Amino acid sequence: MPRFDRSHTDDLAAFIQASPTPYHACAEAGRRLEAAGFARLAETDPWPVEPGGYYAVRDGSIIAWRINGAEYDSFRIFGAHTDTPTFKVKPNPDTGAYGWKQVAVEVYGGVPHQTWLDRDLSVAGRLVMRDGTEVLVDVDRPLLRVPRLAIHLDRGVNEGQKLHPQAQLTPIWGLGEPRAGEFLEFIAAEAGVNAEDVYGHDLFAAALDAPSYLGKDQELFAAWRLDNLTSVHAGVAALIAAEDTGTRVPVLAAFNYEEIGSMTYSAAQGPFLESVLHRLIGDDFEVYARAIAASAMMSSDTGNAIHPNYPEKHEPGHRPIPGEGPMIKVSANQRYASGAEEQALFRRSAEAAGIPWQTYVNRNDIPGGTTIGPISGTQLGILTVDVGLPILSMHSARELCGAEDPGHLAALALGLFTH
Ligand code: CO
């Protein structure tokens, strides 16, 4: 039997299943925000100044905020990312040989190839039509498979196997002669549109296995896209709950393209967040500069829990474990934004939330990853702290975290917004 209230993590599971791509994550976040009274704004329109909840979407990124009173003077920003390493369908996808139909794909981000083999995969993404409108599509049933070579044909497989990303990761999707246009005709039919009106597409392979709880006491939670929908979902839940924030404006900023370096017009290196914050303040630069100086950001992304089979990969004095709460991620070289002021901000938020917390540091000989924290902090000039949940199997098609930790992360975000 579960030993804690599962409602938050059950809700995360629903969020993950509704969000196979960044575009779906923005749509699902928007749906939840609108159910709580938020209004979607177009960046091309003038924006209202009245108190209320609002959000804007740009190319798989979403920024949402709520103005709780007539007067405000600063921001509390919870940052996350909406994308995940996977395979992206190429512009001319129809390929194949020897009686197999295949779909040509590119590798998007840091994909551990083995984890995608021999899985039922679906396809989801967006179509942009001749008239510029965007249509989401989610096939949501088994469609693709990247088949493993039989062990009899590859006796060295357990001595380590390298897969060639161009030749050996191409999924199959059926039998017969490949025909140019067939795959996109199928996708257009799934989306209920005419294939000849589809003028652009961003389509990705999607892992289909439903999220599940593991363990005798169900204290573990497995799903695809824990990195980083745990953070997007926590931010949405906290923003909906952040009714009392004094003169601070709570903001959720969830960016696309983190996994490939954040360099697009909609990503953390672009001007989207700065543009929103500037519009909320108006054109008096001194007022804006004072607001930024009084603001703080918490950038949330998953990090590595101590792995029992590979302890030598981890810093011996810092061993985060699932179930013990979110981590602050510390790096002397600022791969994570987390100096002394940032550590204090994190501790105050965690204490306000009444949650357990941990500290993550890389080994000196394993530099690890990075995230949007240093990028957004540098872009905006806002004090920024990097946090996130400890997970195993990061970037796998099925990651693992503590089942209670997503609720702790949402409480931490609310602590940031309200204290
Ligand atoms: Co991430």
CSV table of C-alpha atoms and ligand atoms in Angstrom, one decimal:
chain,number,residue,atom,x,y,z
A,1,MET,CA,0.0,0.0,0.0
A,2,PRO,CA,1.3,3.5,-0.7
A,3,ARG,CA,2.4,5.2,2.5
A,4,PHE,CA,1.6,8.8,1.5
A,5,ASP,CA,-1.0,10.8,-0.4
A,6,ARG,CA,-0.5,10.1,-4.0
A,7,SER,CA,-2.9,12.7,-5.4
A,8,HIS,CA,-0.1,15.1,-6.7
A,9,THR,CA,1.9,12.3,-8.3
A,10,ASP,CA,-1.3,10.8,-9.9
A,11,ASP,CA,-2.0,14.2,-11.3
A,12,LEU,CA,1.6,14.4,-12.7
A,13,ALA,CA,1.0,11.1,-14.4
A,14,ALA,CA,-2.0,12.5,-16.1
A,15,PHE,CA,0.0,15.6,-17.1
A,16,ILE,CA,2.8,13.4,-18.6
A,17,GLN,CA,0.3,11.3,-20.6
A,18,ALA,CA,-1.3,14.5,-22.0
A,19,SER,CA,2.1,16.0,-22.9
A,20,PRO,CA,4.2,13.8,-25.3
A,21,THR,CA,5.9,16.9,-26.9
A,22,PRO,CA,6.7,20.5,-25.8
A,23,TYR,CA,3.6,21.7,-27.8
A,24,HIS,CA,1.3,19.4,-25.9
A,25,ALA,CA,2.9,20.3,-22.6
A,26,CYS,CA,2.1,24.0,-23.3
A,27,ALA,CA,-1.4,23.1,-24.4
A,28,GLU,CA,-2.0,21.0,-21.2
A,29,ALA,CA,-0.5,23.6,-19.0
A,30,GLY,CA,-2.7,26.2,-20.7
A,31,ARG,CA,-5.8,24.0,-20.3
A,32,ARG,CA,-5.1,23.7,-16.6
A,33,LEU,CA,-4.4,27.4,-16.1
A,34,GLU,CA,-7.6,28.4,-18.0
A,35,ALA,CA,-9.6,26.0,-15.8
A,36,ALA,CA,-8.2,28.1,-12.9
A,37,GLY,CA,-9.3,31.3,-14.5
A,38,PHE,CA,-6.1,32.3,-16.4
A,39,ALA,CA,-6.4,33.9,-19.8
A,40,ARG,CA,-4.2,33.2,-22.8
A,41,LEU,CA,-2.6,36.4,-24.3
A,42,ALA,CA,-1.2,36.8,-27.8
A,43,GLU,CA,2.1,38.5,-28.0
A,44,THR,CA,0.8,40.5,-30.9
A,45,ASP,CA,-2.0,42.0,-28.9
A,46,PRO,CA,-1.9,44.8,-26.3
A,47,TRP,CA,-2.0,43.2,-22.8
A,48,PRO,CA,-4.4,44.0,-20.0
A,49,VAL,CA,-3.0,45.6,-16.8
A,50,GLU,CA,-5.8,44.4,-14.5
A,51,PRO,CA,-5.0,41.9,-11.8
A,52,GLY,CA,-5.5,38.3,-12.9
A,53,GLY,CA,-3.8,35.2,-14.3
A,54,TYR,CA,-2.3,35.2,-17.8
A,55,TYR,CA,-0.1,33.1,-20.0
A,56,ALA,CA,1.6,33.3,-23.4
A,57,VAL,CA,2.9,30.5,-25.6
A,58,ARG,CA,5.8,30.8,-28.1
A,59,ASP,CA,7.0,27.8,-30.1
A,60,GLY,CA,6.8,25.1,-27.4
A,61,SER,CA,7.6,27.5,-24.5
A,62,ILE,CA,5.1,28.9,-22.1
A,63,ILE,CA,5.3,31.8,-19.7
A,64,ALA,CA,2.4,32.2,-17.2
A,65,TRP,CA,2.0,34.8,-14.4
A,66,ARG,CA,-0.6,36.1,-12.0
A,67,ILE,CA,-1.0,39.7,-10.8
A,68,ASN,CA,-2.5,39.4,-7.4
A,69,GLY,CA,-2.9,43.0,-6.5
A,70,ALA,CA,-2.9,46.5,-8.1
A,71,GLU,CA,0.7,47.2,-6.9
A,72,TYR,CA,3.6,45.0,-7.7
A,73,ASP,CA,7.4,45.6,-7.7
A,74,SER,CA,9.2,42.3,-8.4
A,75,PHE,CA,9.0,38.8,-9.8
A,76,ARG,CA,9.5,35.3,-8.4
A,77,ILE,CA,10.2,33.1,-11.4
A,78,PHE,CA,10.0,29.3,-11.4
A,79,GLY,CA,11.9,28.0,-14.5
A,80,ALA,CA,11.7,24.7,-16.3
A,81,HIS,CA,11.9,23.1,-19.7
A,82,THR,CA,9.3,21.4,-21.8
A,83,ASP,CA,11.5,19.3,-24.2
A,84,THR,CA,13.0,15.8,-23.9
A,85,PRO,CA,15.7,13.9,-25.9
A,86,THR,CA,14.0,11.8,-28.5
A,87,PHE,CA,13.9,11.2,-32.3
A,88,LYS,CA,12.5,13.8,-34.6
A,89,VAL,CA,10.9,12.9,-38.0
A,90,LYS,CA,12.9,14.2,-41.0
A,91,PRO,CA,11.3,16.4,-43.6
A,92,ASN,CA,11.1,13.5,-46.1
A,93,PRO,CA,10.4,10.6,-43.7
A,94,ASP,CA,9.5,7.8,-46.1
A,95,THR,CA,12.3,5.4,-46.4
A,96,GLY,CA,12.9,1.6,-46.1
A,97,ALA,CA,14.4,-1.4,-47.8
A,98,TYR,CA,14.0,-5.2,-48.2
A,99,GLY,CA,10.2,-5.1,-47.7
A,100,TRP,CA,10.3,-2.8,-44.7
A,101,LYS,CA,8.7,0.6,-44.4
A,102,GLN,CA,10.8,2.9,-42.2
A,103,VAL,CA,10.6,6.5,-41.0
A,104,ALA,CA,13.7,8.7,-41.3
A,105,VAL,CA,14.5,10.4,-38.0
A,106,GLU,CA,17.1,12.8,-36.5
A,107,VAL,CA,18.4,12.4,-33.0
A,108,TYR,CA,17.1,15.3,-30.8
A,109,GLY,CA,19.3,16.0,-27.8
A,110,GLY,CA,21.3,13.6,-25.6
A,111,VAL,CA,19.5,10.2,-26.3
A,112,PRO,CA,20.9,7.1,-24.7
A,113,HIS,CA,20.3,4.9,-27.8
A,114,GLN,CA,19.8,1.5,-26.1
A,115,THR,CA,16.8,2.6,-24.1
A,116,TRP,CA,14.8,3.3,-27.3
A,117,LEU,CA,15.3,-0.2,-28.7
A,118,ASP,CA,12.4,-2.7,-29.0
A,119,ARG,CA,9.8,-0.4,-27.6
A,120,ASP,CA,6.4,0.4,-28.8
A,121,LEU,CA,6.7,4.0,-29.9
A,122,SER,CA,4.1,6.5,-31.1
A,123,VAL,CA,4.4,9.8,-32.9
A,124,ALA,CA,3.2,13.2,-31.7
A,125,GLY,CA,3.9,16.9,-32.5
A,126,ARG,CA,2.5,19.8,-34.4
A,127,LEU,CA,1.6,20.6,-38.0
A,128,VAL,CA,1.7,24.1,-39.3
A,129,MET,CA,-0.9,24.6,-42.0
A,130,ARG,CA,-0.8,26.7,-45.2
A,131,ASP,CA,-2.6,29.5,-43.5
A,132,GLY,CA,-0.2,29.5,-40.5
A,133,THR,CA,-2.5,27.8,-38.0
A,134,GLU,CA,-1.0,25.1,-35.8
A,135,VAL,CA,-2.6,21.7,-35.3
A,136,LEU,CA,-1.5,19.3,-32.6
A,137,VAL,CA,-1.3,15.6,-33.3
A,138,ASP,CA,-0.9,12.7,-31.0
A,139,VAL,CA,-1.2,9.2,-32.5
A,140,ASP,CA,-1.1,7.7,-29.0
A,141,ARG,CA,-0.8,4.1,-30.1
A,142,PRO,CA,2.0,1.8,-31.1
A,143,LEU,CA,3.4,2.9,-34.5
A,144,LEU,CA,7.2,2.7,-34.6
A,145,ARG,CA,9.9,0.4,-33.3
A,146,VAL,CA,13.7,0.6,-33.5
A,147,PRO,CA,14.4,-3.2,-33.6
A,148,ARG,CA,17.4,-4.6,-31.8
A,149,LEU,CA,19.7,-7.0,-33.7
A,150,ALA,CA,19.3,-10.6,-32.5
A,151,ILE,CA,22.0,-11.7,-30.1
A,152,HIS,CA,22.9,-14.7,-32.4
A,153,LEU,CA,23.9,-12.1,-35.0
A,154,ASP,CA,25.7,-10.0,-32.5
A,155,ARG,CA,27.5,-12.2,-30.0
A,156,GLY,CA,29.5,-9.2,-28.6
A,157,VAL,CA,26.4,-7.3,-27.6
A,158,ASN,CA,27.0,-7.7,-23.9
A,159,GLU,CA,30.6,-6.5,-24.3
A,160,GLY,CA,29.2,-3.1,-25.3
A,161,GLN,CA,27.3,-2.1,-28.5
A,162,LYS,CA,27.6,1.1,-30.4
A,163,LEU,CA,24.7,2.1,-32.6
A,164,HIS,CA,25.3,4.2,-35.7
A,165,PRO,CA,22.8,7.1,-35.5
A,166,GLN,CA,22.2,7.4,-39.2
A,167,ALA,CA,22.2,3.6,-40.1
A,168,GLN,CA,20.9,1.8,-37.1
A,169,LEU,CA,18.4,3.9,-35.3
A,170,THR,CA,15.8,4.2,-38.1
A,171,PRO,CA,12.4,2.9,-36.9
A,172,ILE,CA,10.3,0.5,-38.8
A,173,TRP,CA,6.6,1.2,-39.2
A,174,GLY,CA,5.3,-1.6,-41.4
A,175,LEU,CA,5.8,-3.8,-44.3
A,176,GLY,CA,5.8,-3.1,-48.0
A,177,GLU,CA,7.4,-0.6,-50.5
A,178,PRO,CA,8.0,2.8,-49.0
A,179,ARG,CA,6.0,5.5,-50.9
A,180,ALA,CA,7.0,9.2,-50.8
A,181,GLY,CA,4.3,11.1,-48.9
A,182,GLU,CA,2.7,8.1,-47.2
A,183,PHE,CA,3.9,8.9,-43.6
A,184,LEU,CA,2.8,12.5,-43.6
A,185,GLU,CA,-0.5,11.5,-45.3
A,186,PHE,CA,-1.1,9.2,-42.4
A,187,ILE,CA,-0.2,11.8,-39.8
A,188,ALA,CA,-2.4,14.4,-41.5
A,189,ALA,CA,-5.3,11.9,-41.4
A,190,GLU,CA,-4.7,11.3,-37.7
A,191,ALA,CA,-4.8,15.1,-37.2
A,192,GLY,CA,-8.0,15.4,-39.3
A,193,VAL,CA,-6.4,17.8,-41.9
A,194,ASN,CA,-5.5,17.6,-45.6
A,195,ALA,CA,-1.9,16.5,-46.2
A,196,GLU,CA,-1.5,19.0,-49.0
A,197,ASP,CA,-2.3,21.8,-46.6
A,198,VAL,CA,0.5,20.8,-44.1
A,199,TYR,CA,3.3,23.2,-44.8
A,200,GLY,CA,5.5,22.4,-41.9
A,201,HIS,CA,5.9,19.7,-39.2
A,202,ASP,CA,7.7,19.1,-35.9
A,203,LEU,CA,7.0,15.4,-35.2
A,204,PHE,CA,8.7,13.3,-32.5
A,205,ALA,CA,8.8,9.7,-31.4
A,206,ALA,CA,7.0,9.2,-28.1
A,207,ALA,CA,7.4,6.5,-25.5
A,208,LEU,CA,4.0,4.9,-24.8
A,209,ASP,CA,4.3,3.1,-21.6
A,210,ALA,CA,2.0,4.5,-18.9
A,211,PRO,CA,3.6,5.9,-15.8
A,212,SER,CA,3.6,3.5,-12.8
A,213,TYR,CA,4.5,3.2,-9.2
A,214,LEU,CA,7.2,0.7,-8.2
A,215,GLY,CA,8.3,-1.0,-4.9
A,216,LYS,CA,6.7,-2.8,-2.0
A,217,ASP,CA,5.4,0.5,-0.6
A,218,GLN,CA,5.1,2.1,-4.1
A,219,GLU,CA,7.7,4.7,-3.1
A,220,LEU,CA,9.1,5.0,-6.6
A,221,PHE,CA,7.6,6.4,-9.7
A,222,ALA,CA,8.6,5.6,-13.3
A,223,ALA,CA,7.7,7.5,-16.5
A,224,TRP,CA,9.0,9.0,-19.6
A,225,ARG,CA,9.7,12.8,-19.5
A,226,LEU,CA,10.2,13.1,-15.8
A,227,ASP,CA,13.0,15.4,-17.1
A,228,ASN,CA,11.5,17.8,-17.0
A,229,LEU,CA,7.7,17.6,-16.8
A,230,THR,CA,8.1,17.1,-13.0
A,231,SER,CA,9.2,20.8,-13.0
A,232,VAL,CA,6.6,22.1,-15.5
A,233,HIS,CA,3.8,20.4,-13.6
A,234,ALA,CA,5.1,21.6,-10.2
A,235,GLY,CA,5.2,25.1,-11.6
A,236,VAL,CA,1.7,25.0,-12.9
A,237,ALA,CA,0.3,23.6,-9.7
A,238,ALA,CA,2.2,26.2,-7.6
A,239,LEU,CA,1.1,29.1,-9.8
A,240,ILE,CA,-2.5,28.1,-9.5
A,241,ALA,CA,-2.2,28.0,-5.7
A,242,ALA,CA,-0.2,31.2,-5.4
A,243,GLU,CA,-3.0,33.6,-4.5
A,244,ASP,CA,-1.2,35.5,-1.8
A,245,THR,CA,2.2,36.8,-3.0
A,246,GLY,CA,2.3,40.4,-1.6
A,247,THR,CA,3.8,42.8,-4.2
A,248,ARG,CA,5.6,40.0,-6.0
A,249,VAL,CA,4.4,38.6,-9.3
A,250,PRO,CA,4.8,34.8,-9.5
A,251,VAL,CA,5.9,33.6,-12.9
A,252,LEU,CA,6.3,30.1,-14.5
A,253,ALA,CA,8.7,30.1,-17.4
A,254,ALA,CA,9.0,26.7,-19.1
A,255,PHE,CA,11.2,26.7,-22.2
A,256,ASN,CA,11.5,24.5,-25.2
A,257,TYR,CA,14.9,23.5,-26.7
A,258,GLU,CA,16.8,23.2,-23.3
A,259,GLU,CA,18.1,19.7,-24.4
A,260,ILE,CA,19.8,21.2,-27.5
A,261,GLY,CA,21.3,24.3,-26.0
A,262,SER,CA,18.5,26.8,-25.6
A,263,MET,CA,19.5,28.9,-28.7
A,264,THR,CA,16.2,29.7,-30.5
A,265,TYR,CA,13.8,32.6,-30.5
A,266,SER,CA,11.6,30.9,-28.0
A,267,ALA,CA,14.3,29.3,-25.7
A,268,ALA,CA,16.1,30.4,-22.5
A,269,GLN,CA,18.8,32.2,-24.5
A,270,GLY,CA,16.2,34.1,-26.4
A,271,PRO,CA,14.3,37.3,-25.3
A,272,PHE,CA,10.9,35.7,-24.5
A,273,LEU,CA,11.0,35.9,-20.7
A,274,GLU,CA,12.7,39.4,-20.8
A,275,SER,CA,10.0,40.6,-23.2
A,276,VAL,CA,7.2,39.4,-20.9
A,277,LEU,CA,8.7,40.9,-17.8
A,278,HIS,CA,9.4,44.2,-19.6
A,279,ARG,CA,5.8,44.4,-20.8
A,280,LEU,CA,4.5,43.8,-17.2
A,281,ILE,CA,6.5,46.7,-15.9
A,282,GLY,CA,6.1,49.2,-18.8
A,283,ASP,CA,8.6,51.4,-20.6
A,284,ASP,CA,10.1,53.2,-17.6
A,285,PHE,CA,13.6,51.6,-17.6
A,286,GLU,CA,14.4,52.6,-14.0
A,287,VAL,CA,11.3,51.0,-12.7
A,288,TYR,CA,12.1,47.8,-14.7
A,289,ALA,CA,15.7,47.8,-13.4
A,290,ARG,CA,14.6,48.1,-9.8
A,291,ALA,CA,12.1,45.3,-10.3
A,292,ILE,CA,14.7,43.0,-11.8
A,293,ALA,CA,17.1,43.8,-8.9
A,294,ALA,CA,14.4,42.8,-6.4
A,295,SER,CA,13.5,39.6,-8.2
A,296,ALA,CA,14.6,36.0,-7.9
A,297,MET,CA,14.4,32.9,-10.1
A,298,MET,CA,14.4,29.2,-9.3
A,299,SER,CA,15.4,27.0,-12.3
A,300,SER,CA,14.1,23.5,-11.8
A,301,ASP,CA,15.5,20.5,-13.7
A,302,THR,CA,16.1,16.9,-12.8
A,303,GLY,CA,19.5,15.8,-11.5
A,304,ASN,CA,21.2,12.5,-10.8
A,305,ALA,CA,20.3,10.5,-7.7
A,306,ILE,CA,23.0,8.2,-6.3
A,307,HIS,CA,23.0,5.0,-8.3
A,308,PRO,CA,23.6,1.9,-6.2
A,309,ASN,CA,25.4,0.1,-9.0
A,310,TYR,CA,27.7,2.9,-9.9
A,311,PRO,CA,28.6,4.7,-6.7
A,312,GLU,CA,32.0,5.6,-8.2
A,313,LYS,CA,30.3,8.0,-10.6
A,314,HIS,CA,29.0,10.2,-7.7
A,315,GLU,CA,30.5,12.7,-5.3
A,316,PRO,CA,31.0,10.7,-2.1
A,317,GLY,CA,30.0,13.6,0.3
A,318,HIS,CA,26.8,14.4,-1.7
A,319,ARG,CA,24.5,11.5,-2.4
A,320,PRO,CA,20.9,12.6,-3.2
A,321,ILE,CA,18.4,9.8,-2.9
A,322,PRO,CA,14.8,9.7,-4.2
A,323,GLY,CA,12.2,10.3,-1.6
A,324,GLU,CA,14.3,12.8,0.4
A,325,GLY,CA,13.1,15.9,-1.4
A,326,PRO,CA,14.4,18.4,-4.1
A,327,MET,CA,18.1,19.1,-4.5
A,328,ILE,CA,19.9,22.4,-4.7
A,329,LYS,CA,22.5,21.9,-7.5
A,330,VAL,CA,25.9,23.5,-6.6
A,331,SER,CA,28.8,24.0,-9.0
A,332,ALA,CA,31.9,26.2,-8.4
A,333,ASN,CA,32.2,26.7,-12.2
A,334,GLN,CA,28.5,27.8,-12.3
A,335,ARG,CA,27.3,24.9,-14.5
A,336,TYR,CA,24.5,25.4,-12.0
A,337,ALA,CA,23.6,28.8,-10.7
A,338,SER,CA,24.0,28.4,-7.0
A,339,GLY,CA,26.3,30.7,-5.0
A,340,ALA,CA,25.8,31.6,-1.3
A,341,GLU,CA,22.9,34.1,-1.9
A,342,GLU,CA,21.2,31.5,-4.1
A,343,GLN,CA,21.7,28.7,-1.4
A,344,ALA,CA,20.0,31.0,1.1
A,345,LEU,CA,17.1,31.7,-1.2
A,346,PHE,CA,16.7,27.9,-1.7
A,347,ARG,CA,16.7,27.2,2.0
A,348,ARG,CA,14.2,29.9,2.8
A,349,SER,CA,11.8,28.5,0.2
A,350,ALA,CA,12.3,25.0,1.4
A,351,GLU,CA,11.7,26.0,5.0
A,352,ALA,CA,8.6,28.0,4.0
A,353,ALA,CA,7.4,24.8,2.2
A,354,GLY,CA,8.2,22.5,5.1
A,355,ILE,CA,9.9,20.0,2.9
A,356,PRO,CA,13.1,17.9,3.1
A,357,TRP,CA,15.9,18.9,0.7
A,358,GLN,CA,19.3,17.7,-0.4
A,359,THR,CA,22.4,19.0,-2.1
A,360,TYR,CA,23.9,17.9,-5.4
A,361,VAL,CA,27.5,18.4,-6.5
A,362,ASN,CA,29.3,16.8,-9.5
A,363,ARG,CA,32.6,14.9,-9.0
A,364,ASN,CA,35.6,17.0,-10.0
A,365,ASP,CA,36.4,14.5,-12.8
A,366,ILE,CA,32.8,14.3,-14.2
A,367,PRO,CA,31.5,17.7,-15.2
A,368,GLY,CA,27.9,16.6,-15.6
A,369,GLY,CA,25.2,18.5,-17.4
A,370,THR,CA,23.9,22.0,-17.2
A,371,THR,CA,20.5,23.6,-17.4
A,372,ILE,CA,18.7,26.9,-18.1
A,373,GLY,CA,19.5,28.5,-14.7
A,374,PRO,CA,22.9,30.0,-15.7
A,375,ILE,CA,21.5,31.0,-19.1
A,376,SER,CA,18.3,32.8,-17.8
A,377,GLY,CA,20.2,34.3,-14.9
A,378,THR,CA,22.8,35.8,-17.2
A,379,GLN,CA,20.2,36.9,-19.8
A,380,LEU,CA,18.0,38.7,-17.3
A,381,GLY,CA,20.5,39.7,-14.5
A,382,ILE,CA,18.2,38.0,-12.0
A,383,LEU,CA,19.5,36.1,-8.9
A,384,THR,CA,18.9,32.5,-9.9
A,385,VAL,CA,19.2,29.2,-8.1
A,386,ASP,CA,19.3,25.7,-9.7
A,387,VAL,CA,17.2,23.0,-8.2
A,388,GLY,CA,15.5,19.8,-9.2
A,389,LEU,CA,14.5,16.2,-8.3
A,390,PRO,CA,17.0,13.4,-8.0
A,391,ILE,CA,16.2,10.7,-10.6
A,392,LEU,CA,17.8,7.6,-12.1
A,393,SER,CA,18.1,6.9,-15.8
A,394,MET,CA,18.1,10.5,-16.9
A,395,HIS,CA,17.1,10.8,-20.6
A,396,SER,CA,16.0,7.2,-20.8
A,397,ALA,CA,12.7,6.5,-22.4
A,398,ARG,CA,11.6,5.5,-18.8
A,399,GLU,CA,13.1,7.5,-15.9
A,400,LEU,CA,12.7,6.9,-12.2
A,401,CYS,CA,12.1,9.2,-9.2
A,402,GLY,CA,10.8,9.1,-5.7
A,403,ALA,CA,7.0,9.0,-5.8
A,404,GLU,CA,6.6,11.6,-3.1
A,405,ASP,CA,9.2,14.1,-4.5
A,406,PRO,CA,7.1,15.7,-7.2
A,407,GLY,CA,4.7,17.0,-4.5
A,408,HIS,CA,7.7,18.3,-2.5
A,409,LEU,CA,8.9,20.2,-5.6
A,410,ALA,CA,5.5,21.8,-6.1
A,411,ALA,CA,5.6,22.9,-2.4
A,412,LEU,CA,9.0,24.4,-3.0
A,413,ALA,CA,7.8,26.4,-6.0
A,414,LEU,CA,4.9,27.7,-3.9
A,415,GLY,CA,7.4,28.6,-1.1
A,416,LEU,CA,9.4,30.6,-3.7
A,417,PHE,CA,6.2,32.4,-4.8
A,418,THR,CA,4.8,33.2,-1.4
A,419,HIS,CA,7.7,33.9,0.9
B,1,CO,CO,16.3,18.5,-18.1
